[in-house]
Structures are given as structure tokens and as C-alpha cells.
Short mmCIF file of C-alpha atoms and ligand atoms in Angstrom, two decimals:
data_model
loop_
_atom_site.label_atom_id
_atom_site.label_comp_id
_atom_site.label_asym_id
_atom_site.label_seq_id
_atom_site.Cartn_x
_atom_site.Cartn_y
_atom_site.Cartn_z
CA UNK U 259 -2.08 -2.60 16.44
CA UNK U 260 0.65 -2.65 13.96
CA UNK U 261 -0.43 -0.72 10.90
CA UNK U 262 1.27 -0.41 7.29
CA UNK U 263 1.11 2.09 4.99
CA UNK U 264 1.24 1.77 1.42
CA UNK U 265 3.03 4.48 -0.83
CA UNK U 266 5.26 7.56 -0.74
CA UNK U 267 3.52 10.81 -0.91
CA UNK U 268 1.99 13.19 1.04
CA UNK U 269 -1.43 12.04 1.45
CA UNK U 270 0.30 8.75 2.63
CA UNK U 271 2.17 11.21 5.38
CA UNK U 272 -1.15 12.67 6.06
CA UNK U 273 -2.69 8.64 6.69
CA UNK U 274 0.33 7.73 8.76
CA UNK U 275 0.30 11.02 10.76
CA UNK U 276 -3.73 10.72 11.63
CA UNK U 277 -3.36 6.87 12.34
CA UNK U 278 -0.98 7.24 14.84
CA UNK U 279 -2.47 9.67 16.76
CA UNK U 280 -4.87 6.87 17.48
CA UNK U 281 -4.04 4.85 20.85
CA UNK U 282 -4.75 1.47 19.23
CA UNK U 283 -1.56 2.26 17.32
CA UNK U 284 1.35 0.32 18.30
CA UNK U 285 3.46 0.98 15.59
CA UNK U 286 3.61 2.15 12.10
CA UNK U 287 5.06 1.46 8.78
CA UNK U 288 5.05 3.06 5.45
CA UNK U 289 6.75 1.40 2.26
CA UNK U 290 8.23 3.03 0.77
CA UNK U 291 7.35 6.36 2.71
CA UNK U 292 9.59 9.64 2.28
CA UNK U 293 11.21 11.83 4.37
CA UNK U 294 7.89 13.30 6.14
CA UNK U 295 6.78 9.73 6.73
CA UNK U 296 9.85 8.66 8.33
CA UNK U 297 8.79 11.59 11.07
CA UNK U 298 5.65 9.16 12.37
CA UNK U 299 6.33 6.19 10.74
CA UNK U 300 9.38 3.43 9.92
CA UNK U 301 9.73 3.53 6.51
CA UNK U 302 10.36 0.26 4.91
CA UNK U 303 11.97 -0.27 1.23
CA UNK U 304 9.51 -2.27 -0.59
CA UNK U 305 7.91 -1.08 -3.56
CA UNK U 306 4.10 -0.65 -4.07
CA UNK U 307 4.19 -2.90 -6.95
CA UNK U 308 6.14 -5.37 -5.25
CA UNK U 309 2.40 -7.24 -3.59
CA UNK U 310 4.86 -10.35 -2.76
CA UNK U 311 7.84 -8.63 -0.97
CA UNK U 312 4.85 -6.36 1.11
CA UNK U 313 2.69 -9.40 2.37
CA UNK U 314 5.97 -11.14 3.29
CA UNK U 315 6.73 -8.02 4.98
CA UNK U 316 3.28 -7.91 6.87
CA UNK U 317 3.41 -11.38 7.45
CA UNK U 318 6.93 -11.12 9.36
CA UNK U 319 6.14 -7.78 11.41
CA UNK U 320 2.42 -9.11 12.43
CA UNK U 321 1.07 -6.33 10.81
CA UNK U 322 -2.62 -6.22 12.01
CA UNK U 323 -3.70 -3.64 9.34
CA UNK U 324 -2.61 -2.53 5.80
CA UNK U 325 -3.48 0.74 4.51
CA UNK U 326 -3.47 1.51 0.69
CA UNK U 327 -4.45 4.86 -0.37
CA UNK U 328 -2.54 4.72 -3.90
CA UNK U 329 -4.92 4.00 -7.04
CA UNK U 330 -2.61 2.42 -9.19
CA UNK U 331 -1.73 -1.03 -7.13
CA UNK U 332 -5.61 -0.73 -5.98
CA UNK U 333 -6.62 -1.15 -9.85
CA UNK U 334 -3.71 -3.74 -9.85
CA UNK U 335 -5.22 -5.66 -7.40
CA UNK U 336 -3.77 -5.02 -3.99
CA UNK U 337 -6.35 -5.26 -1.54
CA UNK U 338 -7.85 -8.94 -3.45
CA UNK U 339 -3.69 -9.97 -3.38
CA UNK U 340 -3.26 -9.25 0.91
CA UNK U 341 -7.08 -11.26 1.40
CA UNK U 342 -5.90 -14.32 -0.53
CA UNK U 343 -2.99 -14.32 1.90
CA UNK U 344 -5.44 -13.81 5.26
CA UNK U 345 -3.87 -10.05 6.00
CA UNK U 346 -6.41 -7.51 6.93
CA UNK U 347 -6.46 -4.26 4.47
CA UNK U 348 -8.09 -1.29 3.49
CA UNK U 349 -9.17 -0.13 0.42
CA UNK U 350 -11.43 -1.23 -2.62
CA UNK U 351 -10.86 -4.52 -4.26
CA UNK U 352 -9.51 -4.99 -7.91
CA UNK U 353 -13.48 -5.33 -8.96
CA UNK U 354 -14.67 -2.00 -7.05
CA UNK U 355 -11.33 -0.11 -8.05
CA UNK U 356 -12.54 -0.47 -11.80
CA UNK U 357 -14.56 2.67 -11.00
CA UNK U 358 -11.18 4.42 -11.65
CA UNK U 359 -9.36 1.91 -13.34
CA UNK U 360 -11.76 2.14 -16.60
CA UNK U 361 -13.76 5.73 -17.76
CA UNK U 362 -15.82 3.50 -20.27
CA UNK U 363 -16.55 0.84 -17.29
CA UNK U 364 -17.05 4.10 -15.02
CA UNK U 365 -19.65 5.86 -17.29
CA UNK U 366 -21.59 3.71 -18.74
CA UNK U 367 -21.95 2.87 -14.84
CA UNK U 368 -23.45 6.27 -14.19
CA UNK U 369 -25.47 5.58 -17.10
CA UNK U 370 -27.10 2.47 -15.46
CA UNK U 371 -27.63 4.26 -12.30
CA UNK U 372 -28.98 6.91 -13.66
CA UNK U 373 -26.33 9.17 -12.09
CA UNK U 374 -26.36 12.54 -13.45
CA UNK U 375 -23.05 13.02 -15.32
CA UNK U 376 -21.80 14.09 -18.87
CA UNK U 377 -23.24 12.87 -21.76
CA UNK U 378 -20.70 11.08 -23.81
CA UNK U 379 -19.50 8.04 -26.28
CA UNK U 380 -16.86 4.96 -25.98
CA UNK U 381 -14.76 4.72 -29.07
CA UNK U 382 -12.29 2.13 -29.71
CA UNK U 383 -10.95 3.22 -33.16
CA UNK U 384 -9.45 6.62 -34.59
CA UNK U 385 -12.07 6.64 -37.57
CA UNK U 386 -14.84 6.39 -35.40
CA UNK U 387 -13.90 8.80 -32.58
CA UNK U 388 -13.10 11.44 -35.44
CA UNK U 389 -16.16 11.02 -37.33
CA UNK U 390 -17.97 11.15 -33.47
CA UNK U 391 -16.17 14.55 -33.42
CA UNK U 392 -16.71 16.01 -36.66
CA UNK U 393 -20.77 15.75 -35.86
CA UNK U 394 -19.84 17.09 -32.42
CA UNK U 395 -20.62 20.49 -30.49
CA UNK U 396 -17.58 22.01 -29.14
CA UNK U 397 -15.44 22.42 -26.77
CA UNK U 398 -15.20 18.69 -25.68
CA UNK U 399 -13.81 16.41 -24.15
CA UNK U 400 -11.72 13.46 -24.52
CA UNK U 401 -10.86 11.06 -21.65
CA UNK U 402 -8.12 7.94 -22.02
CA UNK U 403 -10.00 5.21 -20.59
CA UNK U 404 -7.53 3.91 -18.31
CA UNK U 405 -5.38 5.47 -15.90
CA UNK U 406 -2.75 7.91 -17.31
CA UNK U 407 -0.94 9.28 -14.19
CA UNK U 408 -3.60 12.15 -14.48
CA UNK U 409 -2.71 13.65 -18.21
CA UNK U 410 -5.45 11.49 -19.89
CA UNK U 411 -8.05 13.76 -19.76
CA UNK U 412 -7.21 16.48 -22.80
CA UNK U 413 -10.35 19.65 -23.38
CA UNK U 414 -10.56 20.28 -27.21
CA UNK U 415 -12.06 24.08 -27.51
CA UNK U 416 -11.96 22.82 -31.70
CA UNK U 417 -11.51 19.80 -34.43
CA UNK U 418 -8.07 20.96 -34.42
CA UNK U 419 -7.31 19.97 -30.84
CA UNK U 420 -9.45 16.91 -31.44
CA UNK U 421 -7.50 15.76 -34.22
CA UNK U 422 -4.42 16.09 -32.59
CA UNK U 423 -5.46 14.30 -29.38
CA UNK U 424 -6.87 11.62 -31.11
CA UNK U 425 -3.61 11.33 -33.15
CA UNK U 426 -1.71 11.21 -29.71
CA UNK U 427 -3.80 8.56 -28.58
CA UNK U 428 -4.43 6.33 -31.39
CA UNK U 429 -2.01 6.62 -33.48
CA UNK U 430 1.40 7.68 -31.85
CA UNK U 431 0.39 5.52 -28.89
CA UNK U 432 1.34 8.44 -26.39
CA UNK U 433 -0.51 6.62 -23.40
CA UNK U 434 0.11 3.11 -24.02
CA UNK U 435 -2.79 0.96 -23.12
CA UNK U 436 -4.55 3.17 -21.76
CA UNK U 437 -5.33 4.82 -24.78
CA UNK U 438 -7.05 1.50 -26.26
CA UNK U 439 -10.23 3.05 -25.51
CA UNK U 440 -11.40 7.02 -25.15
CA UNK U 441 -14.37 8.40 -23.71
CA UNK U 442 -15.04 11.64 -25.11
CA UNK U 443 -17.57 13.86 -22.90
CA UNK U 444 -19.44 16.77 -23.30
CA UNK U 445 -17.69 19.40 -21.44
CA UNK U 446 -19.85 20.79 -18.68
CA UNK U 447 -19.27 24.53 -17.11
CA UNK U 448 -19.17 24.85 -13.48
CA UNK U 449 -17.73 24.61 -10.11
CA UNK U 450 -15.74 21.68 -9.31
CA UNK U 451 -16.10 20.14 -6.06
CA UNK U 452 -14.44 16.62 -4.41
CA UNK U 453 -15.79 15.10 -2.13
CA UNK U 454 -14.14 11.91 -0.30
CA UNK U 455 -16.96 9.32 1.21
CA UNK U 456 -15.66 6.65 3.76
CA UNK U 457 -17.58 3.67 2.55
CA UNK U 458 -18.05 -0.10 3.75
CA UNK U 459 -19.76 -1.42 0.82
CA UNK U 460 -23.31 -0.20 1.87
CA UNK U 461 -22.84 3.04 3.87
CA UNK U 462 -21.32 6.03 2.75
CA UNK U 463 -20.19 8.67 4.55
CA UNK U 464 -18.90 12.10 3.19
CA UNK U 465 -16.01 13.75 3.99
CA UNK U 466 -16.53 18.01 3.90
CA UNK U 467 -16.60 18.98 0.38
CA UNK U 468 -13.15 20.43 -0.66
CA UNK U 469 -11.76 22.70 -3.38
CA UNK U 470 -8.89 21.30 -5.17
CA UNK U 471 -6.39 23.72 -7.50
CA UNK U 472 -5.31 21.64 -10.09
CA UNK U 473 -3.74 23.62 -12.94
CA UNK U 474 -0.51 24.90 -12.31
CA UNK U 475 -0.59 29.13 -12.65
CA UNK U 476 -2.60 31.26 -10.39
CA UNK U 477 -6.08 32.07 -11.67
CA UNK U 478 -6.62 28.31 -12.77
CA UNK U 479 -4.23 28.91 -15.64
CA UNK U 480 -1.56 26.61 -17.53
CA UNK U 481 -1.76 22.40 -17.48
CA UNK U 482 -3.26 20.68 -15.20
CA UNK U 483 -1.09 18.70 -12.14
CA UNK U 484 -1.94 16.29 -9.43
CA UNK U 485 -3.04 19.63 -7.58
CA UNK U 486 -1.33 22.42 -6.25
CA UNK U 487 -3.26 23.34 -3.17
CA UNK U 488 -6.78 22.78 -1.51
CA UNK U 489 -9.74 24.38 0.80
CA UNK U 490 -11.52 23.00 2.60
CA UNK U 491 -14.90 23.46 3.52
CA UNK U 492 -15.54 24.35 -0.45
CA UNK U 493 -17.66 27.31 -0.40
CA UNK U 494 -20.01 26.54 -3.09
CA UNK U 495 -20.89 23.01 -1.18
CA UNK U 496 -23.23 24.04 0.58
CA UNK U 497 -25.87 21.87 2.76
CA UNK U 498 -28.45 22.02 0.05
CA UNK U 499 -25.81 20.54 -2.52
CA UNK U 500 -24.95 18.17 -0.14
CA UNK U 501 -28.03 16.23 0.79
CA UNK U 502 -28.95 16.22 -3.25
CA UNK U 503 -25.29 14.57 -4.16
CA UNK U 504 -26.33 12.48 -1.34
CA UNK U 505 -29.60 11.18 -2.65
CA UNK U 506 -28.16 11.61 -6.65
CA UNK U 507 -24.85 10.39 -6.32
CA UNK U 508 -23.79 8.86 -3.34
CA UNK U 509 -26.54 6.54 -2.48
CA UNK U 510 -26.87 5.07 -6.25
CA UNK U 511 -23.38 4.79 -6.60
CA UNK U 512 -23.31 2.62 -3.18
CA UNK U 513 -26.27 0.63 -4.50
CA UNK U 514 -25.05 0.38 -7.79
CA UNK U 515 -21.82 -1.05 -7.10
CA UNK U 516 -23.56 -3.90 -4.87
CA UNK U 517 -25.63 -4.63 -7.41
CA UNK U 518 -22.84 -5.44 -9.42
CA UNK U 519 -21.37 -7.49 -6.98
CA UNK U 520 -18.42 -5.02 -6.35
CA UNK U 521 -19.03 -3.49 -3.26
CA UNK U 522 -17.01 -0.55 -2.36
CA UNK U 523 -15.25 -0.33 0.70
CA UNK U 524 -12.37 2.49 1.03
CA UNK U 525 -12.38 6.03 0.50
CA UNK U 526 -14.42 6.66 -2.85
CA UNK U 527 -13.69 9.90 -4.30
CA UNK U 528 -16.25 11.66 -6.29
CA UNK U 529 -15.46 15.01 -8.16
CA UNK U 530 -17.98 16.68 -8.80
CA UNK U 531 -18.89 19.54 -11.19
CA UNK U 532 -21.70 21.88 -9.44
CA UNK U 533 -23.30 23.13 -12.94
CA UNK U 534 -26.35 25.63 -13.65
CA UNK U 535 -28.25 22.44 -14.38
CA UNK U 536 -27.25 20.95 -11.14
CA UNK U 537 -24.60 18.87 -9.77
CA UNK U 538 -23.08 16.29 -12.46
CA UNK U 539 -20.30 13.80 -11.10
CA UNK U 540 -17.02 14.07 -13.75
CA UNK U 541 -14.95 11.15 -12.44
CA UNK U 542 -14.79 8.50 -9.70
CA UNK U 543 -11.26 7.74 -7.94
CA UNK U 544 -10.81 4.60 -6.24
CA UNK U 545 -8.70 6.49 -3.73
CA UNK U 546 -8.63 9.35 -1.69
CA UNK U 547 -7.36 12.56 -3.38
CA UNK U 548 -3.93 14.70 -2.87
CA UNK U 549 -4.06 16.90 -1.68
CA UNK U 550 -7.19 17.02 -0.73
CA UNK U 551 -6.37 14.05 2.20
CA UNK U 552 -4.18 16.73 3.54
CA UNK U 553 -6.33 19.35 3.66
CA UNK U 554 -8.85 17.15 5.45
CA UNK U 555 -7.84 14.70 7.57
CA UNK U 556 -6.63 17.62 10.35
CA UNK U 557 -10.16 18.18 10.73
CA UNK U 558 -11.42 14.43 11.57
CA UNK U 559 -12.51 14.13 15.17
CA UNK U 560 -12.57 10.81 15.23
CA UNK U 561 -9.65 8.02 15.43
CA UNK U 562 -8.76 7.21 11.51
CA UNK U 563 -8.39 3.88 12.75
CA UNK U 564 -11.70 3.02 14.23
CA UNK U 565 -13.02 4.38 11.12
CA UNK U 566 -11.40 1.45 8.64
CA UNK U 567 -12.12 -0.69 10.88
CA UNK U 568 -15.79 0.12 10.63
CA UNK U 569 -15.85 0.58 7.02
CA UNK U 570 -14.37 -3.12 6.62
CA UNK U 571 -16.14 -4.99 8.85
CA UNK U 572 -19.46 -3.17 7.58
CA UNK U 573 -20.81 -1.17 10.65
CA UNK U 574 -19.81 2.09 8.96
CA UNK U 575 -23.50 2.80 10.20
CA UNK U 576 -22.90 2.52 13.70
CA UNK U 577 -19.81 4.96 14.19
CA UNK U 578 -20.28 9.05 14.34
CA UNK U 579 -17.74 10.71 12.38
CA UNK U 580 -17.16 13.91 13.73
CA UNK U 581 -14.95 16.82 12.38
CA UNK U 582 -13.52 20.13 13.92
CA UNK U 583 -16.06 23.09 12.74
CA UNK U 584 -13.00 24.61 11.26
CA UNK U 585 -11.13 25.44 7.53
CA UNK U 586 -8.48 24.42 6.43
CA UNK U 587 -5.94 26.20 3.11
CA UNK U 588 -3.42 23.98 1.75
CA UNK U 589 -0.92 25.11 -0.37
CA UNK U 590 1.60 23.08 -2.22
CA UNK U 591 5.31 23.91 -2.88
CA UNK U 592 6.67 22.50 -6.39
CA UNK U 593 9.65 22.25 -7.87
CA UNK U 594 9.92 25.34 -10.46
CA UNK U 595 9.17 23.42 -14.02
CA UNK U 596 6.42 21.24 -12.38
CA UNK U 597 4.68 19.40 -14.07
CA UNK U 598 6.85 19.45 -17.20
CA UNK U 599 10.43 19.70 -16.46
CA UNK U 600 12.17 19.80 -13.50
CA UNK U 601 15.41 19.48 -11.39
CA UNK U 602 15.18 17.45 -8.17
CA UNK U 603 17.82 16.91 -4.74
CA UNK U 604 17.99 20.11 -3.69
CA UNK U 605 18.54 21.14 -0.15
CA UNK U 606 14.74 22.03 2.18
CA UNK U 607 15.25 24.62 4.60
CA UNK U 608 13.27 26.53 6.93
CA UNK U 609 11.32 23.60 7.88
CA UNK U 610 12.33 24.31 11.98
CA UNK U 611 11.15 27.87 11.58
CA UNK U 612 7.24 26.79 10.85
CA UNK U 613 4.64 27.45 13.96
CA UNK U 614 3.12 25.06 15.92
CA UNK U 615 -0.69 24.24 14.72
CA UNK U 616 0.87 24.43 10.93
CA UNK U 617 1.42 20.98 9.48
CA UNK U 618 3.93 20.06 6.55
CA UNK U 619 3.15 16.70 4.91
CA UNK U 620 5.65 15.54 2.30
CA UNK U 621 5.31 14.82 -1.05
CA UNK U 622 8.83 14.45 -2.51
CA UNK U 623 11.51 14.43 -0.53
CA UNK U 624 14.07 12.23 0.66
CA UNK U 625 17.12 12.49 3.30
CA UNK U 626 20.88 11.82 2.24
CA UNK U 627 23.16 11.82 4.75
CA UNK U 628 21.02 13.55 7.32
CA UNK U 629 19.78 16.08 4.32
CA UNK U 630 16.55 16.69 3.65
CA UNK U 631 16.12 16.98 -0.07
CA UNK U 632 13.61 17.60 -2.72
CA UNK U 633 12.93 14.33 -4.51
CA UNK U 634 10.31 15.16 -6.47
CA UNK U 635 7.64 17.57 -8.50
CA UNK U 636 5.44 18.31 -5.62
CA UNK U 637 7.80 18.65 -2.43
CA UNK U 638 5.67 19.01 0.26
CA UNK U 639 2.48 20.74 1.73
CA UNK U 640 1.46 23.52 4.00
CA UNK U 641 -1.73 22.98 5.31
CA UNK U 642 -3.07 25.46 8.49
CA UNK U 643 -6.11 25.71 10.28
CA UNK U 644 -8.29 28.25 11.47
CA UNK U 645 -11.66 29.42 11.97
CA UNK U 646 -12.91 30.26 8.62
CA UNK U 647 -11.05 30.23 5.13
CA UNK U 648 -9.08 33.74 5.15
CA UNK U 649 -7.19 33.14 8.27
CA UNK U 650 -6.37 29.89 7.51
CA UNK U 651 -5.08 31.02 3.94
CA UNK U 652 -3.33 33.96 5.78
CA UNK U 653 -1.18 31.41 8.33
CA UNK U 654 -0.52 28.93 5.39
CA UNK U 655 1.42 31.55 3.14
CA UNK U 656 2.91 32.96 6.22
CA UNK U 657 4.26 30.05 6.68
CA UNK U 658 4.88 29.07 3.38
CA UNK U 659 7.71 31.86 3.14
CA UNK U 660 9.62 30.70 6.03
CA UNK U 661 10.99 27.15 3.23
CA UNK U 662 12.97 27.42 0.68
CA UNK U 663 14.51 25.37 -2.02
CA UNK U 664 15.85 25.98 -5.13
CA UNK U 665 13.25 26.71 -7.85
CA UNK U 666 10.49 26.90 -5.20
CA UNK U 667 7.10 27.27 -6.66
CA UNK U 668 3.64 27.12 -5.17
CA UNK U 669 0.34 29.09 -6.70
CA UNK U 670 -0.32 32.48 -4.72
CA UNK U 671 -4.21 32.18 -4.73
CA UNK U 672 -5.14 29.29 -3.15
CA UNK U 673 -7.61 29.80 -0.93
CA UNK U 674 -7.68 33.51 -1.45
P1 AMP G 946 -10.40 13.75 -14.45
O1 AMP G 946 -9.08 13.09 -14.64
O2 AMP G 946 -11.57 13.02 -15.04
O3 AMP G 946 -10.57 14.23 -13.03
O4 AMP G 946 -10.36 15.14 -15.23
C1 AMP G 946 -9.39 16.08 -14.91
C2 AMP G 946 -10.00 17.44 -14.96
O5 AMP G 946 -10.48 17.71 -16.27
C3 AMP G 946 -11.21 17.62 -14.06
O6 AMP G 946 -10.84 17.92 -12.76
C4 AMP G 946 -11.87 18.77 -14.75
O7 AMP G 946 -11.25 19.99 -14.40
C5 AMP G 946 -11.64 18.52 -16.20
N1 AMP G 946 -12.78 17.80 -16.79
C6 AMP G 946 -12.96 16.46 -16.89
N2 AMP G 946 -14.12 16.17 -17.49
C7 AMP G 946 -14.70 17.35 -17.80
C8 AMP G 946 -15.93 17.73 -18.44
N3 AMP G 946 -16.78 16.82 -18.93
N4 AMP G 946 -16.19 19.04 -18.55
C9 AMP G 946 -15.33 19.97 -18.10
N5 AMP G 946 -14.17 19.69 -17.50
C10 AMP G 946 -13.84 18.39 -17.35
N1 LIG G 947 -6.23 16.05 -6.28
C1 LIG G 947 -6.95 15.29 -7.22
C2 LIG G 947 -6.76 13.85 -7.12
O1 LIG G 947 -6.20 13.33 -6.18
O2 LIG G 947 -7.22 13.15 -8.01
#
């Protein structure tokens, strides 16, 4: 089979380094792809935007399967785009990828379903989502409702940050449209936990719960970024948790979005906060997470590809998805000034000096004239495996040490 992938990071690496260890593979694309990508895959120069120039593409090459693990041309309507034109892909449709695409739509969702979440309000004006505030128990929080490149979601420990935020949102515009609308949530005190389900619009089936690191200092502190490392199993996940997100969560969400008539088949992400008062869910993603695809997908037993093929032609039920009984510690390298500022094109070395059994997926990077740069905030990934948690944190920031760029940065705690 001739598969394409869709995007340029490295959980799109990760997806076109576990598809094509699968024998059905033929070949594989990945547009646009980076410089890790180009290692398992051809990349191609078309845009993930660009729905026209990337069915002509998979029209051309006979591309029997399409891959699309990026939320943003999901919400745009990829997967509904490549169906109108008879190509096979996976992922949700524009209808199931509102899950993501809208908080409001998303909550009041959970609401329906009685899915145990945050309680909260939808607020389309400044007066109103002030005055919402001013009655308000603090800290909370206040969500853009649509997609904001991961900075829409701003924790107000007082009226002072609320009024500020609000300001940002309605009134200097800072997030564009999708500021229209804000959710603002209690803010709930816990553990957080994702957990990615392979779904084919009826089944669901759960990936290992993993532990993502999303703000940028050691010790959890400084803004939040797309995630600076992962573990995986997540130690607080533990069976008990499982089977009750399972009954909770998972299953109503599945049933739910039927009901609707927007079944979801793709990789639904649920993050999860495990609070005193039980597991509530904080956010859907239409998508699977990064890091967190890097951190897992070395563990899947089973060929990546059977598995979308299962979840889209519905017999998700009928396939046994097994994974190693192992851990896994991913840690991410950054550009120093990630997420704010930062320089980029700097020269990666070190890369021939990592040990076999460690695996580097890129994030940003690019090669000019037989360079490999940095091309990006996050650069790339380390992600080992071992038997349980410490060792594999141990090999990762051994290995870790061995690349070097200017300004390298990754958190020191990951894991540990
Ligand atoms: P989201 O974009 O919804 O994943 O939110 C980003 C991060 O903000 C989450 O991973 C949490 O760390 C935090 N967060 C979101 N909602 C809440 C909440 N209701 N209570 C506490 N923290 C939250
Ligand atoms: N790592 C979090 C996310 O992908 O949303």
C-alpha cells in the first residue's frame, strides 16, 4: 500500500516511522514532512492547507491511504474534502473534529452526556463574561472557544487576571476568531492524564495512559508549550482509573457522538484531570497528542496500519491491540527562548553518536545543503525504552547529552 502522511512534526515522524514498519507498506509519503521524516518517508512539498494540491497528489501517486494526525486541517475539513474525491483517509470528519474545533460545542457536549467535567459558562460578550466573573470563585479558568495554537486556555488565580484576559480576548482581539466565544471553567486540582483511544465510530480503544509535561521549566513551572516531554505508562492511571474513564468517559463520548450523527473515527484524545472527586475530562483533541504519539507508538505491538484500517471500516472490535509491557520517557529538546522567542537554523550534531533501541523523532528541523538544521521551537525528541520508568528516563538523558545545538534546551525532570 502506498500511504501519505499529512504534516511536519514529530508525531507525524513517529506515524510514518510505525507505518512502515508494517509489510503492507509499499511506500510512504509525508507532505510536507521534515528532516526526520525524510529518514522513512519521501517528503513531498505540499502544504497541509493546500486539500486541492494533496488529493491531486494522492490521486497521481495511487495513494491507497492518507493519514492526518494534525487538528487544524481536521477542523478544516480534511478527511470530508479526500471522501468527496473517493481517496481513503484517516482521521475524524469536519463534524466529529468539532469536539476540538469548538470548547462551547465540546462542553456543553459533556453536559448532554453527562460526562463528568468542569462546571462552567459560554459567554459571547465582554460585559457578560466580566459580570460572570465578578460573582465567581477563584482561581478560574478561561478557555478561547476555538483553536488558538494551544495559548487559548489562560488560569486567572484573581479579577485582575480575569480582567486582563478578557480584555485580550474581547477587546484587543489577541486570538482572532477564536476569541468570539470563551468558556470559562472552574479550575479543578489534580493529576493530569491523556489518554489516546483508537476509535471507529462505535469502538474505542485506549491507548496506555501517558503523562505529558507541558509548561516549559522543570517542576511544572513557567508557560505552558505544546509539551516538553512525556511518560508513559502514567503512574497515577492505574487499572481502577481506567475501567471507570472507560465506563464515564469513553463509552458516552462514543455514544454521544453517534447520537449526534458525528461518529468519531481517528485517534480521539481525551485529557484527563484525575481529581479527589474523581476523574473529570478537561478537553477533547480531535488528534493524537505530541508528544505523547512519540512516547507511545514504540510500544504498539500491532501493525499501525491494520489498525486504521479497522477503525475505518468499523471492525475496530475484531482486532487485538497489543503493546510491549514496557515504559517509555520522552524528553524534548527546544530551542532556548521556546515558546516565546527564539532563533532557528542552527547546526544538529551528535545525532550519529545516539544508541541503538533510542529513537529521535523530529519536530523542527530541516536539511540545507546536506545540513541538518533546527527549524523550529521544538527540534526533536528522545524517546527510550525500558522496563519500568527510571531506566527508561536514565537512557533518554544519557542520550540526550550526546546532541547539541545552539541554545539547546529540554526540562531535566521528565520522567524523574
Ligand atoms: P487545554 O488546551 O484545554 O488542554 O488546556 C491546557 C491546559 O490548561 C491543560 O492541560 C491544563 O493543564 C490546564 N487546564 C485546562 N482546563 C483546566 C481546568 N478546568 N482546571 C485546571 N487546569 C486546567
Ligand atoms: N501534548 C498535548 C497535545 O498534543 O495536545
Amino acid at each position: 500500500m502506498k500511504i501519505l502522511v499529512i504534516g511536519s512534526g514529530g508525531r507525524e515522524h513517529a506515524f510514518c516511522w510505525a507505518l512502515s514498519k508494517s509489510k503492507k507498506a509499499t511506500k510512504i509519503y509525508c507532505a510536507p514532512g521534515n528532516a526526520g521524516t525524510a529518514q522513512v518517508a519521501q517528503n513531498v512539498d505540499i502544504g497541509t492547507f493546500d486539500f486541492d494540491g494533496l488529493i491531486a497528489f494522492a490521486k497521481a501517486e495511487g495513494i491507497d491511504l492518507s493519514v492526518c494526525p494534525m487538528d487544524a486541517p481536521l477542523v478544516a475539513g480534511i478527511v470530508d474534502a479526500f471522501q468527496v474525491a473517493g481517496l481513503r483517509i484517516f482521521g475524524p470528519s469536519k463534524a466529529a473534529a468539532e469536539i476540538e474545533g469548538s470548547k462551547a460545542y465540546s462542553k456543553d457536549f459533556m453536559r448532554k452526556y453527562n460526562i463528568p467535567t468542569a462546571e462552567y459558562g459560554v459567554f459571547n460578550s465582554l460585559n457578560a463574561a466580566m459580570a460572570h466573573c465578578e460573582t465567581s470563585k477563584f482561581p478560574l479558568v478561561i478557555k478561547t472557544d476555538g483553536l488558538a495554537a494551544g495559548k487559548g486556555v489562560i488560569i486567572c488565580l484573581n479579577m485582575a487576571d480575569a480582567d486582563e484576559a478578557l480584555h485580550a480576548i474581547f477587546t484587543d482581539k489577541k486570538f482572532g476568531a477564536s476569541g468570539e466565544k470563551v468558556v470559562i471553567e472552574e479550575f479543578l486540582d489534580g493529576v493530569e492524564c491523556s489518554v489516546l483511544a483508537f476509535c471507529d465510530g462505535t469502538s474505542v480503544v485506549p491507548m496506555p495512559g501517558a503523562k505529558d509535561h507541558k509548561a516549559i521549566y522543570d517542576g511544572d513551572l513557567g508557560p505552558n508549550t505544546g509539551g516538553m516531554g512525556v511518560i508513559t505508562p502514567n503512574p497515577q492511571y492505574n487499572e481502577e482509573i481506567a475501567t471507570h474513564c472507560m465506563e464515564e468517559i469513553f463509552l458516552p463520548t462514543m455514544e454521544g457522538m453517534r447520537k449526534e450523527g458525528r461518529p468519531f473515527v481517528g485517534v480521539l484524545f481525551f485529557g484527563l484531570m484525575l481529581t479527589s472527586d474523581g476523574p473529570k475530562l478537561l478537553e477533547y483533541n480531535c488528534r493524537p497528542g505530541d508528544p505523547e504519539t512519540q512516547a507511545l507508538l514504540p510500544l504498539l505491538e500491532t501493525d499501525l496500519l491494520d489498525i486504521t484500517q479497522a477503525c475505518m471500516d468499523g471492525n475496530l472490535d475484531k482486532l487485538e491491540i497489543l503493546w510491549k509491557d514496557n515504559a517509555t520517557c520522552c524528553v524534548m529538546a527546544a530551542s532556548g527562548g521556546y515558546p516565546e522567542h527564539f532563533e532557528t537554523k542552527y547546526p544538529i550534531s551528535g545525532l550519529e553518536n545516539i544508541n541503538n533501541g533510542v529513537l529521535i523523532f523530529h519536530s523542527g528541523t530541516k536539511y540545507v545543503d546536506g545540513k541538518l538544521i533546527t527549524a523550529g521551537g521544538r527540534v526533536l525528541c528522545v524517546v527510550a525504552m525500558a522496563k519500568n520508568l527510571q531506566e527508561a528516563g536514565k537512557i533518554a538523558y544519557e542520550a540526550i547529552e550526546n546532541i547539541h545545538f545552539n541554545d539547546i534546551y529540554y526540562r531535566k525532570d521528565i520522567g524523574v
